[in-house]
mmCIF file of C-alpha atoms in Angstrom:
data_model
loop_
_atom_site.group_PDB
_atom_site.id
_atom_site.type_symbol
_atom_site.label_atom_id
_atom_site.label_comp_id
_atom_site.label_asym_id
_atom_site.label_seq_id
_atom_site.Cartn_x
_atom_site.Cartn_y
_atom_site.Cartn_z
ATOM 1 C CA MET A 96 11.701 10.847 9.913
ATOM 2 C CA SER A 97 14.119 9.564 7.364
ATOM 3 C CA VAL A 98 12.550 10.021 3.850
ATOM 4 C CA GLN A 99 13.894 9.381 0.433
ATOM 5 C CA ARG A 100 12.269 11.947 -1.586
ATOM 6 C CA GLY A 101 10.912 11.800 -5.055
ATOM 7 C CA ASP A 102 9.729 14.939 -6.805
ATOM 8 C CA ASN A 103 8.506 17.941 -4.604
ATOM 9 C CA SER A 104 5.000 17.403 -6.422
ATOM 10 C CA CYS A 105 4.444 13.937 -4.944
ATOM 11 C CA VAL A 106 1.721 14.124 -2.546
ATOM 12 C CA PHE A 107 2.710 11.057 -0.944
ATOM 13 C CA CYS A 108 6.138 12.082 -0.347
ATOM 14 C CA ASN A 109 4.974 15.295 1.042
ATOM 15 C CA ILE A 110 2.864 13.193 3.365
ATOM 16 C CA ALA A 111 5.846 10.796 4.486
ATOM 17 C CA ASN A 112 8.061 13.755 5.221
ATOM 18 C CA GLY A 113 5.352 15.789 7.052
ATOM 19 C CA THR A 114 5.136 18.883 4.778
ATOM 20 C CA ASP A 115 1.475 17.826 3.847
ATOM 21 C CA ASN A 116 -0.681 17.579 7.178
ATOM 22 C CA SER A 117 -3.789 17.244 5.140
ATOM 23 C CA ASN A 118 -4.280 13.455 6.093
ATOM 24 C CA THR A 119 -4.443 11.869 9.389
ATOM 25 C CA ILE A 120 -1.416 9.715 10.242
ATOM 26 C CA ARG A 121 -2.686 6.584 11.929
ATOM 27 C CA MET A 122 0.697 4.673 12.194
ATOM 28 C CA GLU A 123 4.178 5.227 11.405
ATOM 29 C CA ARG A 124 7.299 3.052 11.308
ATOM 30 C CA GLU A 125 10.831 3.170 10.173
ATOM 31 C CA LEU A 126 9.797 2.569 6.243
ATOM 32 C CA VAL A 127 6.148 3.281 6.266
ATOM 33 C CA VAL A 128 3.519 5.601 7.085
ATOM 34 C CA LEU A 129 -0.226 4.624 7.335
ATOM 35 C CA PHE A 130 -3.028 7.273 6.862
ATOM 36 C CA ASP A 131 -6.839 8.034 5.975
ATOM 37 C CA ASP A 132 -7.415 7.793 2.183
ATOM 38 C CA LYS A 133 -8.368 11.376 1.243
ATOM 39 C CA TYR A 134 -11.182 10.067 -1.117
ATOM 40 C CA PRO A 135 -12.272 6.716 0.530
ATOM 41 C CA LYS A 136 -13.957 4.143 -1.597
ATOM 42 C CA SER A 137 -15.397 2.284 1.776
ATOM 43 C CA SER A 138 -16.356 3.063 5.250
ATOM 44 C CA TYR A 139 -12.694 2.476 6.151
ATOM 45 C CA HIS A 140 -10.024 3.129 3.472
ATOM 46 C CA TYR A 141 -6.409 3.729 4.470
ATOM 47 C CA GLN A 142 -3.110 4.072 2.709
ATOM 48 C CA CYS A 143 0.250 2.475 3.553
ATOM 49 C CA ILE A 144 2.948 4.145 1.848
ATOM 50 C CA SER A 145 6.713 3.712 1.358
ATOM 51 C CA LYS A 146 8.722 6.756 2.809
ATOM 52 C CA LYS A 147 11.073 5.863 -0.034
ATOM 53 C CA HIS A 148 9.743 7.058 -3.316
ATOM 54 C CA ILE A 149 8.991 4.184 -5.669
ATOM 55 C CA ARG A 150 6.678 4.722 -8.581
ATOM 56 C CA ASN A 151 4.719 1.700 -8.382
ATOM 57 C CA ILE A 152 4.724 -1.995 -8.093
ATOM 58 C CA SER A 153 6.293 -2.448 -11.453
ATOM 59 C CA HIS A 154 9.538 -0.807 -10.171
ATOM 60 C CA LEU A 155 9.984 -3.279 -7.112
ATOM 61 C CA THR A 156 12.960 -5.766 -7.054
ATOM 62 C CA LYS A 157 13.781 -8.459 -4.664
ATOM 63 C CA LEU A 158 15.557 -5.909 -2.603
ATOM 64 C CA ASP A 159 12.152 -4.343 -1.671
ATOM 65 C CA LEU A 160 10.990 -7.387 -0.033
ATOM 66 C CA PRO A 161 11.520 -5.958 3.670
ATOM 67 C CA LEU A 162 9.617 -2.794 2.555
ATOM 68 C CA LEU A 163 6.671 -4.862 1.386
ATOM 69 C CA GLU A 164 6.539 -6.945 4.454
ATOM 70 C CA GLU A 165 6.835 -3.841 6.416
ATOM 71 C CA MET A 166 3.865 -2.310 4.746
ATOM 72 C CA LYS A 167 1.819 -5.584 5.185
ATOM 73 C CA SER A 168 2.791 -5.768 8.913
ATOM 74 C CA CYS A 169 1.927 -2.260 9.535
ATOM 75 C CA ALA A 170 -1.466 -2.538 7.992
ATOM 76 C CA VAL A 171 -2.342 -5.828 9.892
ATOM 77 C CA GLU A 172 -1.157 -4.190 13.044
ATOM 78 C CA PHE A 173 -3.451 -1.239 12.597
ATOM 79 C CA LEU A 174 -6.549 -3.404 11.688
ATOM 80 C CA LEU A 175 -5.966 -5.638 14.674
ATOM 81 C CA GLU A 176 -5.804 -2.593 16.935
ATOM 82 C CA ASN A 177 -8.554 -0.703 15.457
ATOM 83 C CA HIS A 178 -10.936 -3.167 13.647
ATOM 84 C CA LYS A 179 -10.812 -6.408 15.575
ATOM 85 C CA SER A 180 -14.182 -7.694 15.009
ATOM 86 C CA ASP A 181 -14.232 -7.295 11.079
ATOM 87 C CA ILE A 182 -10.446 -7.571 9.845
ATOM 88 C CA SER A 183 -11.704 -10.496 7.444
ATOM 89 C CA HIS A 184 -13.772 -7.953 5.444
ATOM 90 C CA PHE A 185 -10.576 -5.937 4.620
ATOM 91 C CA ARG A 186 -8.408 -6.037 1.290
ATOM 92 C CA LEU A 187 -4.829 -5.202 1.201
ATOM 93 C CA GLY A 188 -3.250 -4.767 -2.200
ATOM 94 C CA PHE A 189 -2.001 -2.537 -4.794
ATOM 95 C CA HIS A 190 -3.288 -1.254 -8.027
ATOM 96 C CA ARG A 191 -1.543 -2.510 -11.038
ATOM 97 C CA PRO A 192 -0.185 0.450 -13.455
ATOM 98 C CA PRO A 193 -1.697 2.021 -15.357
ATOM 99 C CA PHE A 194 -4.367 1.951 -12.651
ATOM 100 C CA ASN A 195 -2.684 3.571 -9.715
ATOM 101 C CA SER A 196 -3.779 7.140 -8.955
ATOM 102 C CA VAL A 197 -0.542 8.246 -7.591
ATOM 103 C CA SER A 198 2.697 7.485 -8.834
ATOM 104 C CA HIS A 199 4.230 6.507 -5.489
ATOM 105 C CA LEU A 200 3.987 2.932 -4.094
ATOM 106 C CA HIS A 201 0.896 2.808 -1.924
ATOM 107 C CA LEU A 202 -0.885 -0.195 -0.354
ATOM 108 C CA HIS A 203 -4.654 0.074 -0.275
ATOM 109 C CA VAL A 204 -6.259 -1.044 3.185
ATOM 110 C CA ILE A 205 -10.034 -1.119 2.457
ATOM 111 C CA GLY A 206 -13.014 -2.545 3.729
ATOM 112 C CA PRO A 207 -15.948 -3.287 3.346
ATOM 113 C CA LEU A 208 -16.430 -1.725 -0.131
ATOM 114 C CA ARG A 209 -19.481 0.783 -0.457
ATOM 115 C CA TYR A 210 -20.549 0.089 -4.170
ATOM 116 C CA SER A 211 -20.198 -2.371 -6.769
ATOM 117 C CA VAL A 212 -18.123 -0.149 -9.042
ATOM 118 C CA HIS A 213 -15.575 -0.265 -6.117
ATOM 119 C CA GLU A 214 -15.774 -4.013 -6.261
ATOM 120 C CA ILE A 215 -14.289 -3.788 -9.778
ATOM 121 C CA MET A 216 -11.447 -1.359 -8.725
ATOM 122 C CA PHE A 217 -10.496 -3.773 -5.639
ATOM 123 C CA ASN A 218 -11.132 -7.248 -7.105
ATOM 124 C CA PRO A 219 -8.133 -9.478 -7.716
ATOM 125 C CA ARG A 220 -9.975 -11.377 -10.243
ATOM 126 C CA MET A 221 -10.359 -8.264 -12.674
ATOM 127 C CA GLY A 222 -6.631 -8.030 -12.927
ATOM 128 C CA ILE A 223 -6.523 -4.517 -11.670
ATOM 129 C CA PHE A 224 -5.937 -5.044 -8.060
ATOM 130 C CA VAL A 225 -2.983 -7.208 -6.720
ATOM 131 C CA PRO A 226 -3.206 -8.434 -3.276
ATOM 132 C CA VAL A 227 -0.202 -7.704 -1.090
ATOM 133 C CA ASP A 228 0.289 -11.537 -0.464
ATOM 134 C CA ASP A 229 0.438 -12.334 -4.250
ATOM 135 C CA LEU A 230 2.853 -9.625 -4.751
ATOM 136 C CA LEU A 231 5.112 -10.965 -1.996
ATOM 137 C CA GLU A 232 4.751 -14.300 -3.425
ATOM 138 C CA SER A 233 5.788 -13.214 -6.833
ATOM 139 C CA LEU A 234 8.719 -11.307 -5.718
ATOM 140 C CA ARG A 235 10.119 -14.178 -3.494
ATOM 141 C CA ARG A 236 9.838 -16.499 -6.509
ATOM 142 C CA LYS A 237 11.870 -14.163 -8.814
ATOM 143 C CA ALA A 238 14.484 -13.694 -6.000
ATOM 144 C CA SER A 239 14.396 -17.450 -5.663
ATOM 145 C CA GLU A 240 14.742 -17.990 -9.517
ATOM 146 C CA ALA A 241 17.589 -15.391 -9.718
ATOM 147 C CA SER A 242 19.708 -16.834 -6.797
ATOM 148 C CA SER A 243 19.432 -20.415 -8.300
ATOM 149 C CA GLN A 244 21.116 -19.283 -11.660
#
């Protein structure tokens, strides 16, 4: 497993490199790992993390587009294999800083939500949660603008 590590105290780096086995790894790819959320906010709550230590979505650049696409692809593949009947009830996205709980890029794969308080945390209209497709579109737009200058 090739992991570009951050600080040894980063719990997600430790999961990605296999030194923390407290979470069930559900799927692994070259760039990402998907596992059960330790503190689930719904019946099904997973995290898809980058093996490369990136603090949060504010630190992403156009060079990270393949990584984000891999994160989304991994999450969708996992959901299709394991939650065929109710995939439309899942949300895929990131918490905007400073609302992210761990300073390591992680895609929430969550659904259906348990309580209304969780609806606030995972509702894109509240400005806290950014759907993966919105983030991908934003980075693609920035990349396009940069290349046209």
